[in-house]
């Protein structure tokens, strides 16, 4: 029996998975889920996916996996005749793909999603700031393509990263044009000529219709044709360790601390740490932008490889330098759960924390917590509590890199928005295990202390 894929083609992530399956030659049984009718909030769906998101993959044996990025990686690992869409042994290329997937989750996709949800569910017109932020995401992607000088977003062949990026860009292109970005425009035009792009067309038209109707409901006769931009083997390990790694870091960032926990857990000694002062704008300098156009830390340099996203960095470090794969299992099902929880951190927990703490830090004077911005973080706590049912760690029975990412985010977020003792017991039990790690306090403590110092000056309790 073909695996089931719950969702609708109007959803960009659903289309990404369908495109991936098409290229792999995998037949999926599409099970419609009407998001506008809130079918994703029904108990029968929530039992399969507490995150209430689409797509959701369900295998015949009952194995369920949420998040399009994790699903695509799983499909390649299980069903691919080869691994060209998501290499298992080329750790550098895999790290670049992981970075682009997390860029989609945390920046590109989520910025368009906020606009869509606000328009379709609340009938609220996008603000200039929201549209500017979406355009900024296009600009960043344009710079990534300019820097890489490759045919596609993660190299000179199509990978699963392209499926996510192309569906997000072509969808959000209905509300904010990207034609002014030449590298991005050229990339989209090239991808549209590929046979696999046909899988995107029908769902994209469905999404366009939904957007047009959404604008009409709020009294705007929206014309998409104006906006729419298109009619190691262990024996080689000593050699790999001869050249030191370099990590650009700011310990106040939970993402940085997650990488430092991975480095500590792997026992890596050949790492040069380059401190970057976020509060002095050192990530905004032209020099740093050449290293990372996203203007964020952490950034890992390993020879001629540059990896930006913390989740991608952690996966690369385990793949390239781990004595075993316990922190990031090679087993497709186990790895898919880790990928899914990394994406949960990116798109839910960290995204909510990042919005809220930025509102605190950038406020002109000390302010109380914004209850509107606090709500997504509270919801992320609730989801994590549900996810941890029957799990010793966030991705199963064993410690993985997903635990490092989620625990460091949680350590910062609970500095200002506490867990509910009676409501979040599973999180509390799991978090105590993380705090009991022999290197936890040494690695996480200094950065957390800086977070508390900032909050002490900017937050009214």
Short mmCIF file of C-alpha atoms in Angstrom, two decimals:
data_model
loop_
_atom_site.label_atom_id
_atom_site.label_comp_id
_atom_site.label_asym_id
_atom_site.label_seq_id
_atom_site.Cartn_x
_atom_site.Cartn_y
_atom_site.Cartn_z
CA UNK A 1 0.00 0.00 0.00
CA UNK A 2 1.31 3.45 -0.92
CA UNK A 3 2.24 5.74 1.98
CA UNK A 4 -0.43 8.31 2.80
CA UNK A 5 0.31 12.02 2.53
CA UNK A 6 -2.16 14.23 4.36
CA UNK A 7 -2.55 17.76 2.99
CA UNK A 8 -3.71 19.80 0.03
CA UNK A 9 -1.71 20.82 -3.07
CA UNK A 10 -2.35 24.50 -2.30
CA UNK A 11 0.16 24.13 0.56
CA UNK A 12 3.75 24.82 -0.55
CA UNK A 13 5.27 22.16 1.77
CA UNK A 14 2.81 19.57 0.48
CA UNK A 15 3.85 20.39 -3.07
CA UNK A 16 7.50 20.07 -2.10
CA UNK A 17 6.92 16.52 -0.88
CA UNK A 18 4.85 15.65 -3.96
CA UNK A 19 7.65 16.94 -6.19
CA UNK A 20 10.21 14.92 -4.28
CA UNK A 21 8.08 11.77 -4.55
CA UNK A 22 7.63 12.38 -8.29
CA UNK A 23 11.39 12.54 -8.85
CA UNK A 24 11.93 9.43 -6.72
CA UNK A 25 9.17 7.54 -8.51
CA UNK A 26 7.36 6.95 -5.20
CA UNK A 27 3.58 6.71 -5.28
CA UNK A 28 1.86 8.59 -2.45
CA UNK A 29 -1.82 8.40 -1.56
CA UNK A 30 -2.90 12.03 -1.08
CA UNK A 31 -5.44 12.35 1.74
CA UNK A 32 -7.14 15.80 1.60
CA UNK A 33 -7.10 17.89 4.76
CA UNK A 34 -9.12 21.12 4.53
CA UNK A 35 -7.17 23.66 6.57
CA UNK A 36 -9.80 26.37 6.06
CA UNK A 37 -12.35 24.04 7.66
CA UNK A 38 -9.84 23.28 10.48
CA UNK A 39 -9.82 19.55 9.71
CA UNK A 40 -6.22 19.55 10.91
CA UNK A 41 -7.50 20.36 14.42
CA UNK A 42 -9.76 17.30 14.65
CA UNK A 43 -8.82 14.66 17.22
CA UNK A 44 -8.25 11.99 14.58
CA UNK A 45 -5.61 14.17 12.91
CA UNK A 46 -4.05 15.44 16.15
CA UNK A 47 -3.46 11.85 17.28
CA UNK A 48 -1.27 11.40 14.21
CA UNK A 49 0.33 14.86 14.33
CA UNK A 50 0.09 16.98 17.51
CA UNK A 51 1.64 19.88 15.57
CA UNK A 52 -1.56 19.99 13.46
CA UNK A 53 0.40 20.85 10.33
CA UNK A 54 0.48 19.48 6.79
CA UNK A 55 2.00 17.61 5.16
CA UNK A 56 1.89 14.48 7.31
CA UNK A 57 3.28 11.19 6.02
CA UNK A 58 1.83 7.92 7.31
CA UNK A 59 3.36 4.54 6.46
CA UNK A 60 1.39 1.30 6.37
CA UNK A 61 2.84 0.23 9.74
CA UNK A 62 1.49 3.40 11.38
CA UNK A 63 4.76 5.36 11.37
CA UNK A 64 3.87 9.06 11.10
CA UNK A 65 6.19 11.92 10.24
CA UNK A 66 5.40 15.63 10.12
CA UNK A 67 7.30 18.47 8.42
CA UNK A 68 7.97 18.47 4.70
CA UNK A 69 11.75 18.81 5.08
CA UNK A 70 12.03 15.76 7.32
CA UNK A 71 9.59 13.81 5.13
CA UNK A 72 11.65 14.44 1.98
CA UNK A 73 14.87 13.36 3.69
CA UNK A 74 13.09 10.21 4.86
CA UNK A 75 11.70 9.42 1.41
CA UNK A 76 15.14 9.72 -0.17
CA UNK A 77 16.72 7.56 2.55
CA UNK A 78 14.08 4.82 2.31
CA UNK A 79 12.95 4.84 -1.31
CA UNK A 80 15.68 6.53 -3.34
CA UNK A 81 17.54 4.41 -5.87
CA UNK A 82 20.50 6.66 -5.08
CA UNK A 83 21.12 9.59 -2.76
CA UNK A 84 21.73 12.44 -5.24
CA UNK A 85 18.76 14.36 -3.83
CA UNK A 86 20.18 14.16 -0.29
CA UNK A 87 23.70 12.67 -0.13
CA UNK A 88 24.46 10.43 2.83
CA UNK A 89 28.25 10.34 2.54
CA UNK A 90 29.08 13.77 1.10
CA UNK A 91 28.79 15.49 4.46
CA UNK A 92 29.67 18.95 3.18
CA UNK A 93 26.97 18.92 0.52
CA UNK A 94 24.48 17.45 2.97
CA UNK A 95 25.27 20.26 5.41
CA UNK A 96 24.61 22.88 2.72
CA UNK A 97 21.28 21.21 1.94
CA UNK A 98 20.38 21.15 5.64
CA UNK A 99 21.20 24.82 5.93
CA UNK A 100 18.93 25.73 3.03
CA UNK A 101 16.11 23.62 4.47
CA UNK A 102 16.37 25.45 7.78
CA UNK A 103 16.57 28.78 5.97
CA UNK A 104 13.28 27.87 4.35
CA UNK A 105 11.73 26.86 7.70
CA UNK A 106 12.92 29.76 9.81
CA UNK A 107 12.98 32.66 7.35
CA UNK A 108 11.53 32.21 3.87
CA UNK A 109 8.55 29.93 4.45
CA UNK A 110 7.54 31.28 7.84
CA UNK A 111 7.47 34.91 6.65
CA UNK A 112 5.10 34.05 3.84
CA UNK A 113 3.08 31.79 6.11
CA UNK A 114 2.40 34.58 8.61
CA UNK A 115 1.05 36.76 5.80
CA UNK A 116 -1.14 33.95 4.46
CA UNK A 117 -2.54 32.91 7.84
CA UNK A 118 -3.33 36.50 8.75
CA UNK A 119 -5.05 37.08 5.42
CA UNK A 120 -7.00 33.82 5.19
CA UNK A 121 -7.98 33.19 8.81
CA UNK A 122 -8.22 36.73 10.20
CA UNK A 123 -8.94 38.67 6.98
CA UNK A 124 -6.18 41.12 7.83
CA UNK A 125 -4.13 42.84 5.12
CA UNK A 126 -0.34 42.33 5.26
CA UNK A 127 1.58 45.20 6.80
CA UNK A 128 4.41 46.97 5.03
CA UNK A 129 6.79 45.51 7.58
CA UNK A 130 5.65 41.97 6.79
CA UNK A 131 6.05 42.52 3.06
CA UNK A 132 9.47 44.11 3.60
CA UNK A 133 10.55 41.10 5.66
CA UNK A 134 9.41 38.74 2.91
CA UNK A 135 11.31 40.80 0.34
CA UNK A 136 14.34 40.63 2.63
CA UNK A 137 14.08 36.82 2.56
CA UNK A 138 14.11 36.94 -1.24
CA UNK A 139 17.12 39.24 -1.10
CA UNK A 140 18.99 36.86 1.21
CA UNK A 141 18.25 33.97 -1.11
CA UNK A 142 19.46 36.04 -4.04
CA UNK A 143 22.75 36.64 -2.20
CA UNK A 144 23.07 32.95 -1.39
CA UNK A 145 22.73 32.10 -5.06
CA UNK A 146 25.17 34.85 -6.01
CA UNK A 147 27.74 33.62 -3.49
CA UNK A 148 27.48 29.95 -4.40
CA UNK A 149 27.51 30.45 -8.20
CA UNK A 150 25.77 27.08 -8.54
CA UNK A 151 22.89 26.01 -10.78
CA UNK A 152 20.59 25.24 -7.87
CA UNK A 153 20.31 26.31 -4.24
CA UNK A 154 22.61 23.63 -2.81
CA UNK A 155 24.85 22.76 -5.73
CA UNK A 156 24.83 22.01 -9.42
CA UNK A 157 22.18 19.32 -9.22
CA UNK A 158 18.64 19.38 -7.86
CA UNK A 159 18.25 18.38 -4.20
CA UNK A 160 15.39 18.28 -1.72
CA UNK A 161 16.34 21.84 -0.76
CA UNK A 162 15.19 23.02 -4.19
CA UNK A 163 11.75 21.47 -3.75
CA UNK A 164 11.19 23.49 -0.56
CA UNK A 165 12.64 26.72 -1.93
CA UNK A 166 10.86 26.66 -5.29
CA UNK A 167 7.43 25.99 -3.76
CA UNK A 168 7.88 28.72 -1.15
CA UNK A 169 9.23 31.31 -3.59
CA UNK A 170 6.62 30.73 -6.29
CA UNK A 171 3.81 30.83 -3.72
CA UNK A 172 4.93 33.92 -1.83
CA UNK A 173 5.70 35.56 -5.18
CA UNK A 174 1.96 36.20 -5.49
CA UNK A 175 2.05 38.73 -2.64
CA UNK A 176 5.54 40.19 -2.99
CA UNK A 177 7.48 40.20 -6.24
CA UNK A 178 11.05 38.93 -6.43
CA UNK A 179 11.72 40.01 -10.02
CA UNK A 180 14.19 42.66 -8.88
CA UNK A 181 16.55 39.94 -7.64
CA UNK A 182 18.35 38.68 -10.75
CA UNK A 183 19.92 35.53 -9.34
CA UNK A 184 16.66 34.38 -7.79
CA UNK A 185 14.67 35.21 -10.91
CA UNK A 186 17.13 33.27 -13.09
CA UNK A 187 16.97 30.30 -10.70
CA UNK A 188 13.15 30.17 -10.78
CA UNK A 189 13.06 30.41 -14.57
CA UNK A 190 15.61 27.58 -14.85
CA UNK A 191 13.70 25.37 -12.42
CA UNK A 192 10.38 25.94 -14.21
CA UNK A 193 11.82 24.23 -17.29
CA UNK A 194 12.47 20.98 -15.41
CA UNK A 195 9.94 18.14 -15.86
CA UNK A 196 9.43 17.85 -12.09
CA UNK A 197 8.12 21.43 -11.91
CA UNK A 198 4.81 20.29 -13.38
CA UNK A 199 4.01 18.88 -9.94
CA UNK A 200 4.01 22.42 -8.57
CA UNK A 201 1.67 23.98 -11.13
CA UNK A 202 -1.80 22.75 -10.15
CA UNK A 203 -1.36 23.41 -6.43
CA UNK A 204 0.18 26.79 -7.14
CA UNK A 205 -2.90 27.81 -9.10
CA UNK A 206 -5.05 26.66 -6.20
CA UNK A 207 -3.00 28.78 -3.81
CA UNK A 208 -3.26 31.79 -6.13
CA UNK A 209 -7.05 31.50 -6.15
CA UNK A 210 -7.16 31.32 -2.35
CA UNK A 211 -4.96 34.43 -2.07
CA UNK A 212 -7.01 36.40 -4.59
CA UNK A 213 -10.22 35.52 -2.76
CA UNK A 214 -8.60 36.46 0.54
CA UNK A 215 -7.75 39.93 -0.74
CA UNK A 216 -11.23 40.36 -2.21
CA UNK A 217 -12.78 39.61 1.18
CA UNK A 218 -10.98 42.60 2.66
CA UNK A 219 -11.98 44.84 -0.24
CA UNK A 220 -8.82 44.69 -2.34
CA UNK A 221 -9.05 43.71 -6.01
CA UNK A 222 -5.71 41.95 -6.11
CA UNK A 223 -4.07 41.30 -9.47
CA UNK A 224 -1.52 38.49 -9.23
CA UNK A 225 -0.40 39.00 -12.81
CA UNK A 226 1.36 42.16 -11.67
CA UNK A 227 3.07 40.57 -8.68
CA UNK A 228 3.54 37.09 -10.09
CA UNK A 229 7.06 36.85 -11.49
CA UNK A 230 6.41 34.03 -13.95
CA UNK A 231 3.65 33.37 -16.66
CA UNK A 232 34.19 9.14 6.84
CA UNK A 233 35.45 6.22 7.30
CA UNK A 234 36.99 6.26 10.87
CA UNK A 235 40.45 5.70 9.36
CA UNK A 236 40.47 9.16 7.76
CA UNK A 237 39.34 10.97 10.91
CA UNK A 238 42.84 12.01 12.07
CA UNK A 239 43.49 13.60 8.67
CA UNK A 240 40.22 15.52 8.85
CA UNK A 241 41.13 16.87 12.27
CA UNK A 242 44.48 18.34 11.24
CA UNK A 243 42.86 21.57 10.08
CA UNK A 244 41.07 23.43 12.91
CA UNK A 245 37.42 24.27 12.64
CA UNK A 246 36.35 27.85 13.22
CA UNK A 247 33.07 28.78 14.87
CA UNK A 248 31.78 32.35 14.86
CA UNK A 249 29.75 32.55 18.05
CA UNK A 250 27.88 34.71 20.50
CA UNK A 251 27.05 32.72 23.61
CA UNK A 252 23.93 34.76 24.27
CA UNK A 253 22.41 32.91 21.28
CA UNK A 254 20.81 29.54 22.11
CA UNK A 255 21.64 28.40 18.57
CA UNK A 256 25.33 28.95 19.27
CA UNK A 257 25.07 27.08 22.55
CA UNK A 258 23.46 24.10 20.83
CA UNK A 259 26.47 23.83 18.51
CA UNK A 260 28.85 24.15 21.44
CA UNK A 261 27.02 21.32 23.20
CA UNK A 262 27.45 19.16 20.09
CA UNK A 263 31.15 20.01 19.94
CA UNK A 264 31.48 19.09 23.61
CA UNK A 265 29.52 15.85 23.25
CA UNK A 266 31.70 14.80 20.29
CA UNK A 267 34.86 15.66 22.18
CA UNK A 268 36.17 17.93 19.40
CA UNK A 269 39.27 19.83 20.46
CA UNK A 270 40.33 21.44 17.18
CA UNK A 271 37.86 24.32 17.25
CA UNK A 272 38.78 28.01 17.18
CA UNK A 273 36.01 30.15 18.64
CA UNK A 274 35.59 33.65 17.21
CA UNK A 275 33.36 35.79 19.43
CA UNK A 276 30.93 38.13 17.65
CA UNK A 277 29.19 40.93 19.59
CA UNK A 278 25.55 41.00 18.48
CA UNK A 279 24.78 44.13 20.48
CA UNK A 280 27.48 46.08 18.64
CA UNK A 281 26.13 44.99 15.27
CA UNK A 282 29.18 42.97 14.35
CA UNK A 283 27.09 40.54 12.29
CA UNK A 284 25.92 43.47 10.14
CA UNK A 285 29.37 44.49 8.92
CA UNK A 286 30.33 43.97 5.26
CA UNK A 287 33.10 41.63 6.39
CA UNK A 288 30.73 39.34 8.25
CA UNK A 289 28.10 39.48 5.49
CA UNK A 290 30.68 37.96 3.15
CA UNK A 291 30.84 35.00 5.53
CA UNK A 292 27.10 34.79 6.14
CA UNK A 293 24.64 36.93 4.14
CA UNK A 294 21.98 36.08 6.75
CA UNK A 295 23.97 38.14 9.30
CA UNK A 296 23.50 35.49 11.97
CA UNK A 297 25.54 33.25 14.24
CA UNK A 298 26.63 30.53 14.51
CA UNK A 299 28.75 30.08 11.40
CA UNK A 300 31.11 27.12 11.02
CA UNK A 301 34.16 27.19 8.76
CA UNK A 302 35.76 23.86 7.89
CA UNK A 303 38.38 24.37 5.23
CA UNK A 304 36.57 25.78 2.20
CA UNK A 305 33.14 24.86 3.59
CA UNK A 306 30.93 27.46 5.30
CA UNK A 307 27.81 26.26 7.13
CA UNK A 308 25.38 28.74 8.69
CA UNK A 309 22.38 27.21 10.44
CA UNK A 310 22.96 25.63 13.87
CA UNK A 311 20.88 22.55 13.06
CA UNK A 312 22.79 22.00 9.82
CA UNK A 313 26.09 22.57 11.63
CA UNK A 314 25.22 20.01 14.29
CA UNK A 315 24.25 17.41 11.69
CA UNK A 316 27.46 18.06 9.74
CA UNK A 317 29.66 17.75 12.82
CA UNK A 318 28.18 14.36 13.73
CA UNK A 319 28.30 13.11 10.14
CA UNK A 320 31.86 14.26 9.57
CA UNK A 321 33.52 13.85 12.97
CA UNK A 322 31.34 11.65 15.16
CA UNK A 323 32.88 8.37 16.33
CA UNK A 324 29.37 6.94 15.91
CA UNK A 325 25.96 8.17 14.76
CA UNK A 326 24.17 8.09 18.13
CA UNK A 327 23.58 11.86 18.16
CA UNK A 328 22.24 11.82 14.58
CA UNK A 329 21.29 8.25 13.61
CA UNK A 330 21.79 7.01 10.06
CA UNK A 331 18.70 4.81 10.33
CA UNK A 332 16.13 6.59 8.08
CA UNK A 333 13.21 6.42 10.53
CA UNK A 334 15.27 7.51 13.54
CA UNK A 335 16.99 10.28 11.59
CA UNK A 336 13.63 11.49 10.29
CA UNK A 337 12.40 11.97 13.87
CA UNK A 338 15.51 14.01 14.69
CA UNK A 339 15.01 16.09 11.53
CA UNK A 340 11.38 16.65 12.45
CA UNK A 341 12.27 17.87 15.93
CA UNK A 342 14.99 20.14 14.57
CA UNK A 343 12.37 21.63 12.29
CA UNK A 344 9.99 21.92 15.27
CA UNK A 345 12.65 23.99 16.99
CA UNK A 346 13.22 26.12 13.89
CA UNK A 347 9.60 26.75 12.94
CA UNK A 348 7.80 26.65 16.28
CA UNK A 349 9.81 26.92 19.50
CA UNK A 350 12.76 29.06 18.40
CA UNK A 351 10.68 31.13 15.97
CA UNK A 352 8.27 32.07 18.77
CA UNK A 353 11.10 32.74 21.21
CA UNK A 354 12.99 34.84 18.67
CA UNK A 355 9.98 37.07 17.95
CA UNK A 356 9.26 37.58 21.63
CA UNK A 357 12.78 38.27 22.85
CA UNK A 358 13.42 40.65 19.95
CA UNK A 359 10.34 42.63 21.00
CA UNK A 360 11.86 42.89 24.49
CA UNK A 361 15.42 43.76 23.46
CA UNK A 362 14.49 46.31 20.77
CA UNK A 363 11.87 48.17 22.83
CA UNK A 364 12.90 51.79 23.49
CA UNK A 365 12.18 51.40 27.21
CA UNK A 366 11.56 48.51 29.62
CA UNK A 367 8.29 46.76 28.77
CA UNK A 368 6.21 43.85 30.10
CA UNK A 369 5.80 40.72 27.99
CA UNK A 370 3.65 41.20 24.92
CA UNK A 371 0.79 38.69 25.47
CA UNK A 372 0.09 38.47 21.72
CA UNK A 373 3.68 37.43 21.00
CA UNK A 374 3.78 35.19 24.07
CA UNK A 375 0.90 33.05 22.82
CA UNK A 376 2.85 31.22 20.04
CA UNK A 377 5.56 30.38 22.58
CA UNK A 378 2.99 29.02 25.03
CA UNK A 379 1.53 26.94 22.19
CA UNK A 380 5.02 25.61 21.38
CA UNK A 381 5.43 24.56 25.02
CA UNK A 382 2.09 22.74 24.85
CA UNK A 383 3.08 20.97 21.62
CA UNK A 384 6.41 19.88 23.07
CA UNK A 385 4.61 18.46 26.11
CA UNK A 386 2.41 16.36 23.82
CA UNK A 387 5.33 15.27 21.64
CA UNK A 388 7.28 14.03 24.69
CA UNK A 389 4.60 11.51 25.62
CA UNK A 390 6.28 8.11 25.54
CA UNK A 391 9.68 9.60 24.71
CA UNK A 392 12.70 9.84 26.99
CA UNK A 393 14.22 12.47 24.70
CA UNK A 394 12.65 14.73 22.09
CA UNK A 395 13.30 12.34 19.18
CA UNK A 396 12.90 9.02 20.96
CA UNK A 397 14.76 6.95 23.51
CA UNK A 398 18.22 8.49 23.14
CA UNK A 399 19.95 11.86 23.31
CA UNK A 400 20.37 13.53 19.90
CA UNK A 401 21.31 16.89 18.44
CA UNK A 402 17.61 17.80 18.48
CA UNK A 403 17.75 17.77 22.28
CA UNK A 404 20.62 20.27 22.21
CA UNK A 405 18.70 22.67 19.96
CA UNK A 406 15.42 22.51 21.84
CA UNK A 407 17.00 22.56 25.31
CA UNK A 408 19.12 25.64 24.63
CA UNK A 409 16.13 27.47 23.13
CA UNK A 410 14.04 26.47 26.15
CA UNK A 411 16.72 27.61 28.58
CA UNK A 412 16.49 31.11 27.08
CA UNK A 413 12.72 31.25 26.64
CA UNK A 414 11.95 30.07 30.16
CA UNK A 415 14.06 32.95 31.45
CA UNK A 416 11.05 35.18 30.81
CA UNK A 417 8.12 32.80 30.12
CA UNK A 418 8.13 29.96 32.62
CA UNK A 419 6.77 26.48 32.10
CA UNK A 420 3.60 25.58 33.97
CA UNK A 421 4.55 23.09 36.69
CA UNK A 422 1.28 21.19 36.51
CA UNK A 423 0.89 21.44 32.75
CA UNK A 424 4.38 20.74 31.44
CA UNK A 425 5.57 17.83 33.59
CA UNK A 426 7.10 15.84 30.72
CA UNK A 427 9.13 18.85 29.60
CA UNK A 428 10.32 19.37 33.16
CA UNK A 429 11.45 15.75 33.49
CA UNK A 430 13.26 15.82 30.15
CA UNK A 431 14.85 19.21 30.84
CA UNK A 432 16.26 17.93 34.15
CA UNK A 433 18.06 15.21 32.16
CA UNK A 434 19.58 17.86 29.94
CA UNK A 435 20.69 19.91 32.94
CA UNK A 436 22.31 16.80 34.40
CA UNK A 437 24.66 16.40 31.42
CA UNK A 438 28.23 16.82 32.74
CA UNK A 439 28.98 19.63 30.27
CA UNK A 440 25.58 21.39 30.33
CA UNK A 441 26.27 24.10 32.87
CA UNK A 442 29.77 24.82 31.62
CA UNK A 443 28.60 25.22 28.00
CA UNK A 444 25.14 26.76 28.48
CA UNK A 445 25.62 28.70 31.71
CA UNK A 446 27.68 31.66 30.48
CA UNK A 447 25.35 32.50 27.61
CA UNK A 448 22.26 32.08 29.75
CA UNK A 449 23.71 34.47 32.31
CA UNK A 450 24.04 37.09 29.55
CA UNK A 451 20.42 36.53 28.56
CA UNK A 452 19.32 37.16 32.15
CA UNK A 453 21.43 40.34 32.32
CA UNK A 454 19.72 41.73 29.21
CA UNK A 455 16.26 40.78 30.44
CA UNK A 456 16.98 42.41 33.79
CA UNK A 457 17.43 45.74 32.01
CA UNK A 458 14.68 45.47 29.41
CA UNK A 459 11.81 43.48 30.92
CA UNK A 460 9.23 44.59 33.46
CA UNK A 461 8.00 41.54 35.35
#
